[in-house]
Short mmCIF file of C-alpha atoms in Angstrom, two decimals:
data_model
loop_
_atom_site.label_atom_id
_atom_site.label_comp_id
_atom_site.label_asym_id
_atom_site.label_seq_id
_atom_site.Cartn_x
_atom_site.Cartn_y
_atom_site.Cartn_z
CA MET A 1 0.00 0.00 0.00
CA PHE A 2 1.50 3.35 -1.03
CA ILE A 3 1.15 6.19 1.49
CA SER A 4 3.94 8.54 0.40
CA ASN A 5 7.57 8.34 -0.68
CA ASP A 6 8.70 8.43 2.95
CA ILE A 7 5.82 6.64 4.70
CA LYS A 8 5.56 2.88 4.27
CA TYR A 9 2.84 0.56 5.52
CA VAL A 10 4.23 -2.36 7.58
CA GLY A 11 0.99 -3.61 9.13
CA VAL A 12 -0.54 -7.06 8.77
CA ASN A 13 -3.87 -8.62 7.83
CA ASP A 14 -5.50 -11.13 10.19
CA HIS A 15 -7.79 -13.63 8.46
CA ASN A 16 -7.84 -16.01 11.44
CA ILE A 17 -9.89 -13.78 13.72
CA ASP A 18 -13.66 -14.21 13.80
CA LEU A 19 -14.53 -11.86 16.68
CA PHE A 20 -12.69 -8.57 17.19
CA GLU A 21 -12.33 -7.79 20.89
CA GLY A 22 -14.24 -11.02 21.48
CA GLN A 23 -17.55 -9.48 20.45
CA TYR A 24 -17.63 -7.94 16.96
CA VAL A 25 -18.08 -10.35 14.05
CA VAL A 26 -15.42 -9.70 11.40
CA PRO A 27 -16.05 -12.03 8.45
CA ASN A 28 -13.33 -10.29 6.43
CA GLY A 29 -10.74 -10.31 9.21
CA MET A 30 -8.90 -7.28 10.60
CA ALA A 31 -5.92 -5.14 9.70
CA TYR A 32 -3.38 -4.13 12.34
CA ASN A 33 -1.85 -0.91 11.06
CA SER A 34 1.75 0.12 11.54
CA TYR A 35 3.88 2.50 9.49
CA VAL A 36 7.49 3.59 9.03
CA ILE A 37 8.33 7.25 8.40
CA SER A 38 11.84 7.49 6.94
CA ASP A 39 13.72 10.77 7.17
CA TYR A 40 16.95 11.93 8.82
CA LYS A 41 15.41 10.17 11.82
CA VAL A 42 13.08 7.18 11.49
CA ALA A 43 9.81 6.71 13.36
CA VAL A 44 7.70 3.57 13.55
CA MET A 45 4.02 4.15 14.21
CA ASP A 46 2.48 1.53 16.53
CA THR A 47 3.04 -2.24 16.62
CA VAL A 48 0.61 -5.08 15.86
CA ASP A 49 -1.22 -7.99 17.51
CA LYS A 50 1.00 -10.57 19.25
CA ASN A 51 -0.01 -13.32 16.81
CA PHE A 52 1.76 -11.47 13.99
CA THR A 53 5.09 -10.61 15.62
CA HIS A 54 7.31 -12.31 13.04
CA GLU A 55 5.41 -11.07 9.99
CA TRP A 56 5.44 -7.52 11.36
CA LEU A 57 9.16 -7.60 12.24
CA ASP A 58 9.88 -8.91 8.72
CA ASN A 59 7.78 -6.12 7.17
CA LEU A 60 9.56 -3.61 9.37
CA GLU A 61 13.02 -4.87 8.45
CA LYS A 62 12.22 -4.63 4.73
CA ALA A 63 10.84 -1.10 5.05
CA LEU A 64 13.80 0.08 7.13
CA GLU A 65 16.24 -0.94 4.36
CA GLY A 66 19.11 -1.41 6.80
CA LYS A 67 18.41 1.70 8.89
CA ALA A 68 17.68 1.48 12.60
CA PRO A 69 14.55 3.22 13.85
CA ASP A 70 15.02 6.12 16.24
CA TYR A 71 11.51 6.13 17.64
CA LEU A 72 8.49 3.93 18.25
CA VAL A 73 5.41 6.14 18.50
CA VAL A 74 2.73 4.40 20.56
CA GLN A 75 -0.62 6.06 19.99
CA HIS A 76 -2.85 3.54 21.76
CA MET A 77 -2.26 0.78 24.31
CA GLU A 78 -4.89 -1.66 23.13
CA PRO A 79 -3.02 -4.90 22.26
CA ASP A 80 -3.67 -4.68 18.51
CA HIS A 81 -1.51 -1.52 18.61
CA SER A 82 0.90 -2.28 21.46
CA ALA A 83 1.48 -6.03 21.87
CA ASN A 84 4.94 -5.91 20.29
CA ILE A 85 6.43 -2.96 22.16
CA VAL A 86 8.77 -5.19 24.17
CA ASN A 87 9.82 -7.16 21.06
CA PHE A 88 10.51 -3.92 19.22
CA MET A 89 12.61 -2.54 22.08
CA LYS A 90 14.64 -5.76 22.26
CA ASN A 91 15.26 -5.73 18.51
CA TYR A 92 16.12 -2.02 18.41
CA PRO A 93 18.01 -1.26 21.65
CA ASN A 94 18.82 2.34 20.71
CA ALA A 95 15.24 3.34 19.88
CA GLU A 96 13.11 5.47 22.16
CA ILE A 97 9.37 5.18 22.78
CA VAL A 98 7.25 8.28 22.22
CA SER A 99 3.83 8.31 23.86
CA SER A 100 1.51 9.96 26.36
CA GLN A 101 2.13 9.85 30.11
CA LYS A 102 -1.01 7.77 30.57
CA ALA A 103 0.24 5.26 27.99
CA PHE A 104 3.52 4.87 29.87
CA THR A 105 1.58 4.18 33.06
CA MET A 106 -0.37 1.53 31.17
CA MET A 107 2.90 0.04 29.84
CA LYS A 108 3.98 -0.48 33.44
CA ASN A 109 0.75 -2.41 34.05
CA PHE A 110 1.00 -4.39 30.80
CA PHE A 111 4.75 -5.08 30.61
CA GLY A 112 6.16 -4.31 34.07
CA THR A 113 8.12 -1.30 32.82
CA GLU A 114 7.53 2.28 31.72
CA PHE A 115 10.82 2.20 29.75
CA GLU A 116 12.03 5.05 31.98
CA ASP A 117 15.46 5.30 30.33
CA ARG A 118 14.12 5.13 26.76
CA ARG A 119 10.98 7.23 26.70
CA ILE A 120 9.79 10.59 25.48
CA VAL A 121 6.52 11.78 26.98
CA VAL A 122 4.43 13.93 24.63
CA GLY A 123 1.09 15.64 24.87
CA GLU A 124 -1.23 18.01 23.08
CA GLY A 125 0.67 20.22 20.61
CA ASP A 126 4.11 18.70 21.19
CA GLU A 127 6.26 18.09 18.13
CA LEU A 128 8.90 15.54 17.18
CA PRO A 129 11.13 16.61 14.27
CA LEU A 130 12.45 13.78 12.09
CA GLY A 131 13.96 16.06 9.41
CA LYS A 132 11.56 17.52 6.87
CA HIS A 133 8.83 15.47 8.56
CA VAL A 134 7.62 16.91 11.85
CA LEU A 135 5.21 14.85 13.91
CA LYS A 136 2.66 16.90 15.83
CA PHE A 137 0.71 15.19 18.61
CA VAL A 138 -2.96 15.65 19.31
CA GLY A 139 -4.47 14.26 22.50
CA ALA A 140 -7.57 12.20 21.78
CA PRO A 141 -8.60 10.75 25.15
CA MET A 142 -11.54 8.38 25.01
CA VAL A 143 -11.37 7.91 21.29
CA HIS A 144 -11.68 4.38 22.51
CA TRP A 145 -9.25 4.49 25.51
CA PRO A 146 -8.07 7.35 27.77
CA GLU A 147 -4.41 7.45 26.64
CA VAL A 148 -4.98 7.84 22.90
CA LEU A 149 -2.80 10.21 20.86
CA MET A 150 -3.18 11.02 17.21
CA THR A 151 -0.13 12.04 15.22
CA TYR A 152 -0.06 14.48 12.31
CA ASP A 153 2.86 14.50 9.86
CA THR A 154 3.11 18.16 8.84
CA PHE A 155 5.19 17.41 5.72
CA ASP A 156 3.05 14.79 3.99
CA LYS A 157 -0.12 16.02 5.73
CA VAL A 158 -0.99 12.52 6.96
CA LEU A 159 -2.98 11.93 10.13
CA PHE A 160 -2.24 8.73 12.03
CA SER A 161 -5.56 8.51 13.85
CA ALA A 162 -5.13 5.55 16.22
CA ASP A 163 -8.66 4.07 16.33
CA GLY A 164 -10.41 7.31 15.41
CA PHE A 165 -11.17 6.55 11.77
CA GLY A 166 -10.80 2.79 11.67
CA LYS A 167 -12.91 0.07 10.11
CA PHE A 168 -13.47 -3.64 10.45
CA GLY A 169 -11.87 -5.85 7.81
CA ALA A 170 -8.48 -6.78 6.43
CA LEU A 171 -7.00 -4.44 3.85
CA ASP A 172 -6.57 -7.11 1.20
CA VAL A 173 -10.34 -7.70 0.95
CA GLU A 174 -12.60 -5.73 -1.37
CA GLU A 175 -15.65 -4.64 0.60
CA ASP A 176 -17.93 -1.70 1.22
CA TRP A 177 -15.58 0.57 3.15
CA ALA A 178 -18.31 2.92 4.42
CA CYS A 179 -20.45 0.10 5.81
CA GLU A 180 -17.59 -1.45 7.81
CA ALA A 181 -16.32 1.98 8.95
CA ARG A 182 -19.80 2.90 10.16
CA ARG A 183 -20.17 -0.40 12.01
CA TYR A 184 -16.71 0.10 13.55
CA TYR A 185 -17.50 3.65 14.64
CA ILE A 186 -20.78 2.62 16.28
CA GLY A 187 -19.22 -0.36 18.07
CA ILE A 188 -15.76 0.89 18.97
CA VAL A 189 -15.63 4.69 19.28
CA GLY A 190 -19.25 5.87 19.07
CA LYS A 191 -19.95 5.57 22.76
CA TYR A 192 -17.22 8.15 23.49
CA GLY A 193 -16.83 10.06 20.21
#
């Protein structure tokens, strides 16, 4: 999937899942979205579900083309976004995690660490320059969970929206996008958004 010259999709499609979050029927599977932004510095946006660790790390390695990532931006702590944080940090020992304070507190609960020596806490309006790409953070609490951040790339004008504008379904399936996005919004974010 082409996003831009500097932004590559490294996510995975899950065709083995039948119920998302144990309750939403997903006959066309799910996509777990992750991206690489390559510039003077390299940022990886989110990880993927634990069942796809190896596929995701392979996708990541190909997209990095021999470069080491500088940052892992964690926008949301739900496991389909965060399950591979520890694996990422082991594979890339010089990378730092960029996320909200609340997300780091949740990391302590999930993984037993807040990555104190390798973290950058960001909030509303903070920026992370990568080179020509500058990531600007927008707090989006309760767009599903309380720690959610969205990230806007000011160069390519791309919004990484966490769960805010998601949909049910894998990306390699042709389906009515609006229908699955509407169903996702009603089930996942509608009660808060």
